Coordinates of C-alpha atoms and ligand atoms in Angstrom, one line a residue:
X200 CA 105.6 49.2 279.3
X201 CA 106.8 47.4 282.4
X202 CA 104.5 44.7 284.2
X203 CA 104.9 46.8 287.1
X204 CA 103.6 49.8 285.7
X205 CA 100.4 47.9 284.4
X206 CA 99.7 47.3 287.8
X207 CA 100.5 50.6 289.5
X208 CA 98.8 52.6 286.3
X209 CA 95.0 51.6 286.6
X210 CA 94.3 48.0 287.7
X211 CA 95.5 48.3 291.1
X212 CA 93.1 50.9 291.8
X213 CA 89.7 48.5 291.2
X214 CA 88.0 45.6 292.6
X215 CA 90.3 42.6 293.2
X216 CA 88.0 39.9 291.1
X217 CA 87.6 42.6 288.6
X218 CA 91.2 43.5 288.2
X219 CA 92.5 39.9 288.0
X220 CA 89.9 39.2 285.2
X221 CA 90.7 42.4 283.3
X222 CA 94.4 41.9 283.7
X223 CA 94.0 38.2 282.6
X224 CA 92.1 39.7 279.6
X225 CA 94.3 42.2 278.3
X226 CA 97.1 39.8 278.9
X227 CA 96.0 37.7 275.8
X228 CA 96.0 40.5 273.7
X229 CA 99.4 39.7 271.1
X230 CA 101.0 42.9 271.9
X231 CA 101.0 42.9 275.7
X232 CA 102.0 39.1 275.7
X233 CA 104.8 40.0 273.5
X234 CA 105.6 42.4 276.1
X235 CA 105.3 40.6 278.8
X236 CA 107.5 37.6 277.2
X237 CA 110.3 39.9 276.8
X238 CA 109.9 40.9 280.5
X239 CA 110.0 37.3 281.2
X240 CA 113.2 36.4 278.9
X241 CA 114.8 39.1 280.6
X242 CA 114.1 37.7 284.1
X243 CA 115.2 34.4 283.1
X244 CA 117.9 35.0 281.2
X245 CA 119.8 36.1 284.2
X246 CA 119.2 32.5 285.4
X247 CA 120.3 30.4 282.6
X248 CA 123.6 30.0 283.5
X249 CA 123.1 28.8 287.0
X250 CA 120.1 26.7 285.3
X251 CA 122.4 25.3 282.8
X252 CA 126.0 25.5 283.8
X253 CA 127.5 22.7 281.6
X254 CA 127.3 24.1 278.2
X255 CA 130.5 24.9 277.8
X256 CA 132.9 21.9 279.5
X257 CA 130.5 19.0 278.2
X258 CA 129.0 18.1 274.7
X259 CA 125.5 18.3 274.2
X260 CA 124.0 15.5 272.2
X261 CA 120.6 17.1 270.6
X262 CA 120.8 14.0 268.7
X263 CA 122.0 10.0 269.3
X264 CA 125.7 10.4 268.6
X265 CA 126.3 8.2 265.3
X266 CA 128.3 5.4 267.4
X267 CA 128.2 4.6 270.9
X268 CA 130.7 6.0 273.4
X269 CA 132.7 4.0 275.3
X270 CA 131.0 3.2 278.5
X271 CA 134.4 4.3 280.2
X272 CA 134.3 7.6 279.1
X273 CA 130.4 8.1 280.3
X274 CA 131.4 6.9 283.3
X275 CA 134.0 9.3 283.5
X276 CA 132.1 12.1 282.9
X277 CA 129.5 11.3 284.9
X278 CA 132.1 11.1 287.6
X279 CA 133.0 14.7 286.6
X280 CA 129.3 15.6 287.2
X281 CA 129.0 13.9 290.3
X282 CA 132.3 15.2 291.6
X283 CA 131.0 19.0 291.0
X284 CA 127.3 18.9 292.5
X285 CA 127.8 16.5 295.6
X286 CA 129.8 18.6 297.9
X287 CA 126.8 20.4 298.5
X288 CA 124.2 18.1 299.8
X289 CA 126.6 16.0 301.4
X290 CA 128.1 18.6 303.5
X291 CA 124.8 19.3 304.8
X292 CA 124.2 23.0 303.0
X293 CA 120.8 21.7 301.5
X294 CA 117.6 22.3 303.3
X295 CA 115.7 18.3 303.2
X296 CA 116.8 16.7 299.6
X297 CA 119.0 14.1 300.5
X298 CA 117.7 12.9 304.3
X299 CA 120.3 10.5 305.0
X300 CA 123.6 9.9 302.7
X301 CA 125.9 8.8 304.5
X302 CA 128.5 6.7 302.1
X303 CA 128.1 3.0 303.3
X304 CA 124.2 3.4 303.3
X305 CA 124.3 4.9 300.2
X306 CA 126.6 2.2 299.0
X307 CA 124.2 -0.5 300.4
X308 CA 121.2 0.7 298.1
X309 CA 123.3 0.7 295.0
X310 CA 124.6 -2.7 295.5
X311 CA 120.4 -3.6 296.3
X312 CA 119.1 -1.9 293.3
X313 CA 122.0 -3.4 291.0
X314 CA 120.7 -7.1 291.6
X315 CA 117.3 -6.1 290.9
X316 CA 117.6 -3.4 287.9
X317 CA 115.5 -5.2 285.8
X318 CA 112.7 -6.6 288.0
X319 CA 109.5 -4.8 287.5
X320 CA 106.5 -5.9 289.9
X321 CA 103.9 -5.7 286.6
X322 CA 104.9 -8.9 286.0
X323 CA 104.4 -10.5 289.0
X324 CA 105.2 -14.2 287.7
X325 CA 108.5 -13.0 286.7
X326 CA 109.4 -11.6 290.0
X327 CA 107.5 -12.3 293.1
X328 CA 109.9 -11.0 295.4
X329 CA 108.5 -7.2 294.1
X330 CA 105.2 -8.5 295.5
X331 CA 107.0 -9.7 298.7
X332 CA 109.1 -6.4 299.2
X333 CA 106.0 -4.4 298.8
X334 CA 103.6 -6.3 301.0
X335 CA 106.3 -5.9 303.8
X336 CA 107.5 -2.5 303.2
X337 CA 103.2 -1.6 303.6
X338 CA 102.6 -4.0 306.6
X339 CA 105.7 -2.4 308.4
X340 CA 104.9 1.3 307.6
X341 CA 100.9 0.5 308.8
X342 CA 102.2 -0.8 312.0
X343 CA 104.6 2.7 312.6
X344 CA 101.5 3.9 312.0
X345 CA 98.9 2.9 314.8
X346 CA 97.5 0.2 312.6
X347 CA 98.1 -2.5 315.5
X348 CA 95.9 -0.8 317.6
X349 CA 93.4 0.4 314.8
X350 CA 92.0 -3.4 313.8
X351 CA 89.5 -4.8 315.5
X352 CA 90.5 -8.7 315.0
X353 CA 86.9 -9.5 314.5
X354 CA 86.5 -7.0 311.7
X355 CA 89.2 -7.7 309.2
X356 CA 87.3 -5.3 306.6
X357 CA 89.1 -2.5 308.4
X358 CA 92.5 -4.1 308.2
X359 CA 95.2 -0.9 307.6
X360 CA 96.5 -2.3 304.1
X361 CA 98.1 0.4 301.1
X362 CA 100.2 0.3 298.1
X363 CA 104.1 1.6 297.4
X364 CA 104.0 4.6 295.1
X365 CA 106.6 6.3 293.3
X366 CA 106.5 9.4 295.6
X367 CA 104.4 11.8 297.9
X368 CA 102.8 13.6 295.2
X369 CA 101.8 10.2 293.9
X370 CA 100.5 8.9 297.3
X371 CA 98.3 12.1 298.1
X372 CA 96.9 12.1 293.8
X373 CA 96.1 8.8 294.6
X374 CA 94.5 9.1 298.0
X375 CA 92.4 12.0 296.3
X376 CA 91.0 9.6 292.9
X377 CA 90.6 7.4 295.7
X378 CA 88.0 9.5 297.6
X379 CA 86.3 10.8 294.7
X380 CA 86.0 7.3 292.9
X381 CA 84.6 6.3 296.3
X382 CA 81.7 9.3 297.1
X383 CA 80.8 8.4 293.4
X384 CA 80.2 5.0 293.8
X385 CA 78.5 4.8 297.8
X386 CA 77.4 8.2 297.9
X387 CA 76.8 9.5 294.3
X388 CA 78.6 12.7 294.8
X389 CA 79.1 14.0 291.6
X390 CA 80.7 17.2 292.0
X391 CA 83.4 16.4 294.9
X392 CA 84.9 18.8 297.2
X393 CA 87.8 18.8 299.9
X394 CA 89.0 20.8 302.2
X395 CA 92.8 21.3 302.7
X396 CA 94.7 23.8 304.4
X397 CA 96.2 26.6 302.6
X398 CA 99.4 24.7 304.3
X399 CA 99.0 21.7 302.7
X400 CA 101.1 20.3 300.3
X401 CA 100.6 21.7 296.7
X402 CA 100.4 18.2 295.6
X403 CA 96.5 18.5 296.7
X404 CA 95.6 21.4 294.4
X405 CA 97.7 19.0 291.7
X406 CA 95.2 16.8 292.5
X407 CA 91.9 18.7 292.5
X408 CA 93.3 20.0 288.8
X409 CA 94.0 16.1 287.8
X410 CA 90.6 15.0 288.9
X411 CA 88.6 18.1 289.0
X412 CA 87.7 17.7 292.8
X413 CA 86.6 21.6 294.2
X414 CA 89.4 22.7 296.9
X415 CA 88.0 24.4 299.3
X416 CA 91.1 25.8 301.3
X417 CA 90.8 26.9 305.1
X418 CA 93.1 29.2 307.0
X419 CA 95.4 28.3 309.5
X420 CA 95.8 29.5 313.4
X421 CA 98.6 32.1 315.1
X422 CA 100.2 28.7 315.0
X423 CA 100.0 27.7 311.6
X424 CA 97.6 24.8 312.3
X425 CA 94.6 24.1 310.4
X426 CA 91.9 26.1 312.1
X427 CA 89.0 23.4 312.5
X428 CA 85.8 25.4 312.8
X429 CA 86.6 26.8 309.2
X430 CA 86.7 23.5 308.1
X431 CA 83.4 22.9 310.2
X432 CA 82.3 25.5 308.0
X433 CA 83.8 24.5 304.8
X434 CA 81.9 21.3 305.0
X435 CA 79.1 20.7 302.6
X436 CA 77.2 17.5 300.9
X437 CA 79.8 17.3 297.9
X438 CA 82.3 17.2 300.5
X439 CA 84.4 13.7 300.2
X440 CA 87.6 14.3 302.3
X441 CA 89.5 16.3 304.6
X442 CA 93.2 16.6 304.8
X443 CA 95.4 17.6 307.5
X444 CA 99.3 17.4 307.9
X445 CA 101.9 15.9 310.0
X446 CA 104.0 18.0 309.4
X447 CA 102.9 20.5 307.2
X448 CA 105.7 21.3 304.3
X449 CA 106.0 24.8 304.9
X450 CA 106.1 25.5 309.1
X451 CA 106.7 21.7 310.0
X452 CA 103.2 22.1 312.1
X453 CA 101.1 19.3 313.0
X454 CA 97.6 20.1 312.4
X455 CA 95.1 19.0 314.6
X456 CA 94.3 16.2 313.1
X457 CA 91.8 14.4 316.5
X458 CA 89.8 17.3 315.8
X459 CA 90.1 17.1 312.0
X460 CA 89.5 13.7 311.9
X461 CA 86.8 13.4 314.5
X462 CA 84.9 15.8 312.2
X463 CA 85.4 13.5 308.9
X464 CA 84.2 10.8 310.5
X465 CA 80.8 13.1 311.8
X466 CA 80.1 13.7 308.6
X467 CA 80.5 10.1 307.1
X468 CA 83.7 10.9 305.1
X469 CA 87.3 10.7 304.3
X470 CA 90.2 11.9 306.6
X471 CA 93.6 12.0 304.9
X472 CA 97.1 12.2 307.4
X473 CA 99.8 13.9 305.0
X474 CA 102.7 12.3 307.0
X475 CA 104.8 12.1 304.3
X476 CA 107.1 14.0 305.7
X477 CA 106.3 12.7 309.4
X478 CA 105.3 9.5 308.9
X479 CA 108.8 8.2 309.5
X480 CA 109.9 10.4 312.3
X481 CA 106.9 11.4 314.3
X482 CA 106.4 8.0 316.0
X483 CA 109.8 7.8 316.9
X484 CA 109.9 11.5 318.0
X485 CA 106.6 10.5 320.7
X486 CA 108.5 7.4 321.7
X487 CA 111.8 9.6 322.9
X488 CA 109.0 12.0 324.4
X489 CA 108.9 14.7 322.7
X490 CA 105.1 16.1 322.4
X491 CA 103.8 15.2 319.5
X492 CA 99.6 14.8 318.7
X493 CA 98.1 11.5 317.4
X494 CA 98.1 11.4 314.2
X495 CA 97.8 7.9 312.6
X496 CA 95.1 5.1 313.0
X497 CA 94.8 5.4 316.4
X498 CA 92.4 7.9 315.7
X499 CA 89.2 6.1 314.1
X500 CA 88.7 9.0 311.9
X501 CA 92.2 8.7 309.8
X502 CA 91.0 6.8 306.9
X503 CA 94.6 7.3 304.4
X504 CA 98.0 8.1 305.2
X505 CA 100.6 9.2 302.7
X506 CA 104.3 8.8 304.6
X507 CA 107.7 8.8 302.0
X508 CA 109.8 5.8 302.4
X509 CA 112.2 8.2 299.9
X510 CA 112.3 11.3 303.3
X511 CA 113.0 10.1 306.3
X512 CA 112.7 5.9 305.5
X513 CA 116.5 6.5 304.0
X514 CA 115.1 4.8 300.7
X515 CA 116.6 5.9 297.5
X516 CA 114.5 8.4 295.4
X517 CA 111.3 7.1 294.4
X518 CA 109.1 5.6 296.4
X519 CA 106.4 6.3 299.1
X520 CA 103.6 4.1 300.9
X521 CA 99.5 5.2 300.7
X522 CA 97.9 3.6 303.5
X523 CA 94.1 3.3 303.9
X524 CA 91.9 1.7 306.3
X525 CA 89.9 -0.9 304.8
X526 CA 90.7 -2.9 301.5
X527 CA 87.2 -2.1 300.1
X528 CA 88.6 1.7 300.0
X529 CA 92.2 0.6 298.7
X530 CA 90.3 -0.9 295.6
X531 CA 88.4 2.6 294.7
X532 CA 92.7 2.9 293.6
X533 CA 92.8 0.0 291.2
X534 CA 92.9 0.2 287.5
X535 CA 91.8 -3.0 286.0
X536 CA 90.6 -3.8 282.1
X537 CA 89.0 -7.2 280.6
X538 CA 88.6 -6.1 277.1
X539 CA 91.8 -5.2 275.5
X540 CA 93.0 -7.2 273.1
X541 CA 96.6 -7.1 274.8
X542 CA 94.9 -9.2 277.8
X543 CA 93.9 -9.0 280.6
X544 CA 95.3 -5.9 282.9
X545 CA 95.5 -4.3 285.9
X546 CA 97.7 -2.2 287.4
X547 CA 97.1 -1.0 291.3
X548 CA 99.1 2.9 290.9
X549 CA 99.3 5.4 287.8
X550 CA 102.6 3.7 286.2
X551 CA 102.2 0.3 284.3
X552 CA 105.8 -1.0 284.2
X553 CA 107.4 -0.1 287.6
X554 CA 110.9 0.1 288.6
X555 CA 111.3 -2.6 290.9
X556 CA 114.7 -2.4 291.9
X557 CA 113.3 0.8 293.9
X558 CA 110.7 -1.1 296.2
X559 CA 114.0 -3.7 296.4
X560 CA 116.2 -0.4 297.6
X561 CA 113.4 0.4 300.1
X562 CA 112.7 -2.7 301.6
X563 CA 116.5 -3.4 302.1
X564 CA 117.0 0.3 303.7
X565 CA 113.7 0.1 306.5
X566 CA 114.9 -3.4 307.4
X567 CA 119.0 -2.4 307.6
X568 CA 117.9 0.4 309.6
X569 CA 115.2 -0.9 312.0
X570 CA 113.2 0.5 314.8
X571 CA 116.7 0.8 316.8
X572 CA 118.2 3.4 313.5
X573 CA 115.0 4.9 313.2
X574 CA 115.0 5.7 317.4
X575 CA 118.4 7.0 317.1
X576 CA 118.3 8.7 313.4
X577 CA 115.0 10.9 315.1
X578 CA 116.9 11.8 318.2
X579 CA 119.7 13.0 316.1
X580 CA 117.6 15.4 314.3
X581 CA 115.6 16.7 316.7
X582 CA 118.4 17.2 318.8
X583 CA 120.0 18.8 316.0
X584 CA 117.0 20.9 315.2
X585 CA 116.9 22.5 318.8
X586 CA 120.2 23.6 318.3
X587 CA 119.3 25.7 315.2
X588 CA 116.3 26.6 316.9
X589 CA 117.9 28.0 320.3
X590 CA 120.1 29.8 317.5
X591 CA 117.5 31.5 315.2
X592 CA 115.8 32.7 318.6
X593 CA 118.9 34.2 319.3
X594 CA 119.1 36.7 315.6
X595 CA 117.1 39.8 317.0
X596 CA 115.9 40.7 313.6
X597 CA 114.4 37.1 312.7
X598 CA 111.3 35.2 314.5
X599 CA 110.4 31.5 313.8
X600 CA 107.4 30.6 312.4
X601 CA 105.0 28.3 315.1
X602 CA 106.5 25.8 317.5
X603 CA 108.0 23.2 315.1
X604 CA 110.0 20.2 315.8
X605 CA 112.5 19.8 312.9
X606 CA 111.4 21.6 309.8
X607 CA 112.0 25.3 311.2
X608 CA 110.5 28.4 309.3
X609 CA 112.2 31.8 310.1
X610 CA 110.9 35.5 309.3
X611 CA 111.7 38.9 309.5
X612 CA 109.5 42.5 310.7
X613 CA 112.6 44.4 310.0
X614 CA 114.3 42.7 306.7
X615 CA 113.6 40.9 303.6
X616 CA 114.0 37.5 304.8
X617 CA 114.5 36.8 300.7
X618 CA 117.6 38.9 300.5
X619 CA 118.8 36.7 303.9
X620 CA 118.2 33.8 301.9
X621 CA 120.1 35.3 298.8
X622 CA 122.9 35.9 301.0
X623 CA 122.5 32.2 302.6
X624 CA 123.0 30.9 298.4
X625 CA 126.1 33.0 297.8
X626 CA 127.6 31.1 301.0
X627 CA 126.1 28.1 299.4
X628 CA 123.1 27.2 301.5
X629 CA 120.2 25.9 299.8
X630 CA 117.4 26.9 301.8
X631 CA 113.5 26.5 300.8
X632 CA 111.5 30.5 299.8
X633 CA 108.2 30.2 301.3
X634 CA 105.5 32.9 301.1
X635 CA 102.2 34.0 302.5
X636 CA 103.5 35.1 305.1
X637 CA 107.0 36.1 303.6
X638 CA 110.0 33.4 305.5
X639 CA 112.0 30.8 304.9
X640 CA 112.7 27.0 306.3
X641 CA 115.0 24.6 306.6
X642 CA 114.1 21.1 307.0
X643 CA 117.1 19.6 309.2
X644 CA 118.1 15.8 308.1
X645 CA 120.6 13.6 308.9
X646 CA 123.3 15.6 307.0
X647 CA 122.9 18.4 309.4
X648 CA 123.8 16.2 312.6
X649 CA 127.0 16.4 311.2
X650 CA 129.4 18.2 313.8
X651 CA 129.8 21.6 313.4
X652 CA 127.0 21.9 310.6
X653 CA 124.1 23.5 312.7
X654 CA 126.7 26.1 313.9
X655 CA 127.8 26.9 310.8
X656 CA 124.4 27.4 309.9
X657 CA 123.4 29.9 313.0
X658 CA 127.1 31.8 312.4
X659 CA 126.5 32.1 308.4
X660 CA 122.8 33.1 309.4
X661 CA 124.3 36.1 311.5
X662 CA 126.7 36.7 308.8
X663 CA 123.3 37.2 306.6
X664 CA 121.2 39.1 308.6
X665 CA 123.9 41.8 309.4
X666 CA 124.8 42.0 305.5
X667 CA 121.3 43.0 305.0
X668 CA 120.8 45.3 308.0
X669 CA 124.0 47.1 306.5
X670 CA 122.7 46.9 302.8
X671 CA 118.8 46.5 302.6
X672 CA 118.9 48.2 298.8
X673 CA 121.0 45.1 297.2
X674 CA 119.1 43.1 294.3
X675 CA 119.5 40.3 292.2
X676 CA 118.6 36.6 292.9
X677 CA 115.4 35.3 294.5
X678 CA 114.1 38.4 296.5
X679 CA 112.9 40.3 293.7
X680 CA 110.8 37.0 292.3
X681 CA 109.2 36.7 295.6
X682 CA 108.8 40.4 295.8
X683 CA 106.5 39.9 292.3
X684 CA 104.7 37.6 293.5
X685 CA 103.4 38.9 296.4
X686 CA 102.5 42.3 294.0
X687 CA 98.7 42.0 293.3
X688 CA 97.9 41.6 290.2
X689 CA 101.4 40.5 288.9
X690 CA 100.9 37.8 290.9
X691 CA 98.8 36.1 288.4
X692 CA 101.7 35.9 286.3
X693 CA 104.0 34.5 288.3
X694 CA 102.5 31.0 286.9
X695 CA 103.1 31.8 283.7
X696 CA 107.0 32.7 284.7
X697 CA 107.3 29.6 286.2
X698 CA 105.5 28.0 283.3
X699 CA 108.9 29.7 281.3
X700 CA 111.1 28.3 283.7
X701 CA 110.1 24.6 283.1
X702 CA 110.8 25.2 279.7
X703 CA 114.0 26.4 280.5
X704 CA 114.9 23.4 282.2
X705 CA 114.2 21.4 279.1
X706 CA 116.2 24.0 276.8
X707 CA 119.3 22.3 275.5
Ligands
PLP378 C1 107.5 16.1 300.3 C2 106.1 16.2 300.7 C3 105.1 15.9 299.8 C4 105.3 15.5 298.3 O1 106.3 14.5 298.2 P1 107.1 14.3 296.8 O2 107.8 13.1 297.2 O3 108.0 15.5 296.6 O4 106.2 14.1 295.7 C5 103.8 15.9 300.3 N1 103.5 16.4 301.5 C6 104.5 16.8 302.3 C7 104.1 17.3 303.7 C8 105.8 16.8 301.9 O5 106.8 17.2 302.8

């Protein structure tokens, strides 16, 4: 028995809700999940050599090796490591990843994060200049972000103020406990509710799970923008917040956020900007005059914004800044304890001990680059991104997703825009699968304003699209996985394939 043939056989045929609860069902029975594993081991065993490609030339250590090496030889190896998986992203064949790289920045960072390896801003006494990089690194990303103009002087309640995080994901989870801490407390909402765009950022649903907030998602337009009178609709008294992106991950579409936010602020609740991909490019990409909407604290309704110092801020991995109007709202995000024996505590984000050699590397990278290398980073990847653009347009058999500006999602009514991508990997593009619809993006960064990158891209593209035109039957790789998932009611199980994957990943 095949999963394909469970859903073709009988399940298919009924009632959506029905089928997905019967199929969940009779996948717990032992001898179907036996089944179904060995359909799974099968899928993944084609990808365990990609997944783990250093079995062979490297030892594995399952166990502490009985004496240490010589620090030399790690080094070495490391090297060896390095030497094999860098070409890649620094050549520019990566879809977002690495968003700046170049060799003397990168060698600036190092050089920042090696005098401050061991600081860690939990203990503040021991290193105040954590408490001074992060302070700054917040105050200058609030002022990027309209928070000049947001603050009435006479009402320093509203001040824009935030917190450095370890990442996006951590930024929006935090954002969300935020809200739902906060409708507790001043509006003693007890089963919370928000309403995101099927768009947004998975890190949202992560959220909801954590904290077991209701999402209530809303479609998007033609455009791929948030439509607003769903979320009109969506709204309800357990509502506490309503997200919209700047950019959105998937089609690099600004929702409308005016509208979005206008309507949060109706109805007496939150309005989170996801700028954490746009926070650091979008007010740069207005200033050069290219059309972009508010977005940021100019509008009275925006009360958080998430925007990664580790995208577009050229920091190292690691960090991101959650802003919030007001610090009444900013403390709903505090952790503190009086009771425990080991003293008094507090901690502001989800980590205790915190690298702060990171908010060092960040700090140093916004003020090495300035508004001046932000201006002229922006420029070079939107001009950049026009270039692939004009090319995609170009491909008869592909169509672009929206009207983005940088982060450009491409589709197909005549191929399967997974087999393109396939055929992308083989020439060693790493470009981002997307679904529902079926396309695929790239999100263009400084490694693509390399010359001759985005027209290798648009010739390699052409290269693609005519391999599949010529040969729509070939298999392998990604497109079938995609092809699963979009199969009611296998779709159900693609979780649980990706569930096996993870553990792959941590297979020796
Ligand atoms: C990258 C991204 C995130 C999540 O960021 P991580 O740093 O990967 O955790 C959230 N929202 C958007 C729009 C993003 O592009």
């Amino acid at each position: 028995m095949d999963i394909k043939r469970i859903n073709e056989s009988f399940i298919g045929r009924v009632n959506p809700r029905i089928a997905t609860w019967l199929f969940n069902r009779i996948n717990k029975l032992p001898s179907i999940e036996k089944k179904i594993d060995q359909e799974y081991a099968a899928l993944l065993h084609d990808l365990e050599h990609s997944v783990k490609p250093y079995r062979e030339q490297f030892d594995t250590y399952a166990d502490l090796p009985e004496k240490g090496r010589a620090k030399s030889d790690i080094l070495k190896e490391m090297q060896t490591l390095t030497g094999i998986e860098d070409s890649r992203w620094q050549e520019g064949y990566a879809s977002g990843a690495v968003y700046h790289g170049d060799a003397d920045h990168i060698n600036f960072l190092n050089q920042v994060y090696a005098l401050n390896s061991q600081s860690n801003p939990l203990h503040s006494d021991l290193w105040p200049s954590s408490a001074k990089y992060e302070s700054e690194i917040i105050s200058m990303t609030a002022k990027m972000l309209g928070a000049e103009t947001a603050v009435n002087p006479s009402d320093a309640d509203q001040e824009i103020c935030g917190a450095v995080s370890s990442g996006g994901s951590e930024s929006i989870l935090l954002a969300m406990k935020t809200y739902r801490d906060w409708a507790r407390d001043q509006k003693k909402i007890m089963r919370p509710e928000m309403i995101v765009a099927v768009t947004a950022h998975a890190a949202f649903e992560k959220a909801a799970a954590y904290f077991k907030i209701k999402l209530k998602r809303i479609p998007v337009d033609a455009d791929y923008r948030a439509d607003v009178a769903a979320a009109r609709k969506a709204v309800s008294r357990n509502t506490i917040v309503i997200v919209g992106s700047a950019p959105s991950f998937p089609h690099g579409m600004v929702d409308p956020i005016a509208e979005l936010s206008e309507l949060a602020k109706e109805k007496g609740i939150g309005f989170h900007t996801d700028a954490c991909l746009g926070g650091f490019i979008l007010p740069w990409a207005e200033k050069l005059g290219w059309e972009v909407p508010v977005f940021d604290f100019r509008l009275p309704g925006v009360t958080s914004i998430s925007a990664d110092t580790h995208k577009y801020g050229y920091a190292a991995k690691g960090t991101s800044v959650i802003l919030y109007r007001g610090l009444a709202l900013r403390r709903y995000q505090y952790f503190t304890s009086s009771d425990w024996p080991g003293g008094l505590y507090f901690s502001p984000t989800f980590a205790g001990s915190r690298p702060g050699a990171l908010s060092a590397a960040c700090w140093a990278a916004m003020i090495t680059t300035g508004k001046k290398g932000y201006m002229a980073a922006s420029k070079k990847i939107l001009e950049t991104a026009s270039i692939i653009k004009k090319g995609i347009q170009e491909i008869s058999d592909l169509h672009i997703l929206g009207n983005p500006l940088w982060v450009i999602a491409f589709g197909s009514k005549t191929l399967n825009i997974y087999q393109v991508m396939d055929y992308m990997s083989s020439r060693s593009w790493s470009l981002n699968g997307l679904h529902h619809p079926s396309c695929v993006h790239i999100c263009v960064t400084l490694r693509h304003t390399q010359p001759g990158v985005a027209e290798r891209f648009i010739d390699d593209l052409k290269a693609a699209v005519d391999a599949v035109r010529k040969n729509p039957a070939r298999n392998g790789g990604m497109a079938p996985i995609y092809g699963m998932a979009a199969n009611f009611p296998v779709r159900s199980l693609v979780g649980r394939l990706l569930e096996r994957y993870i553990d792959l990943l941590y297979k020796l």
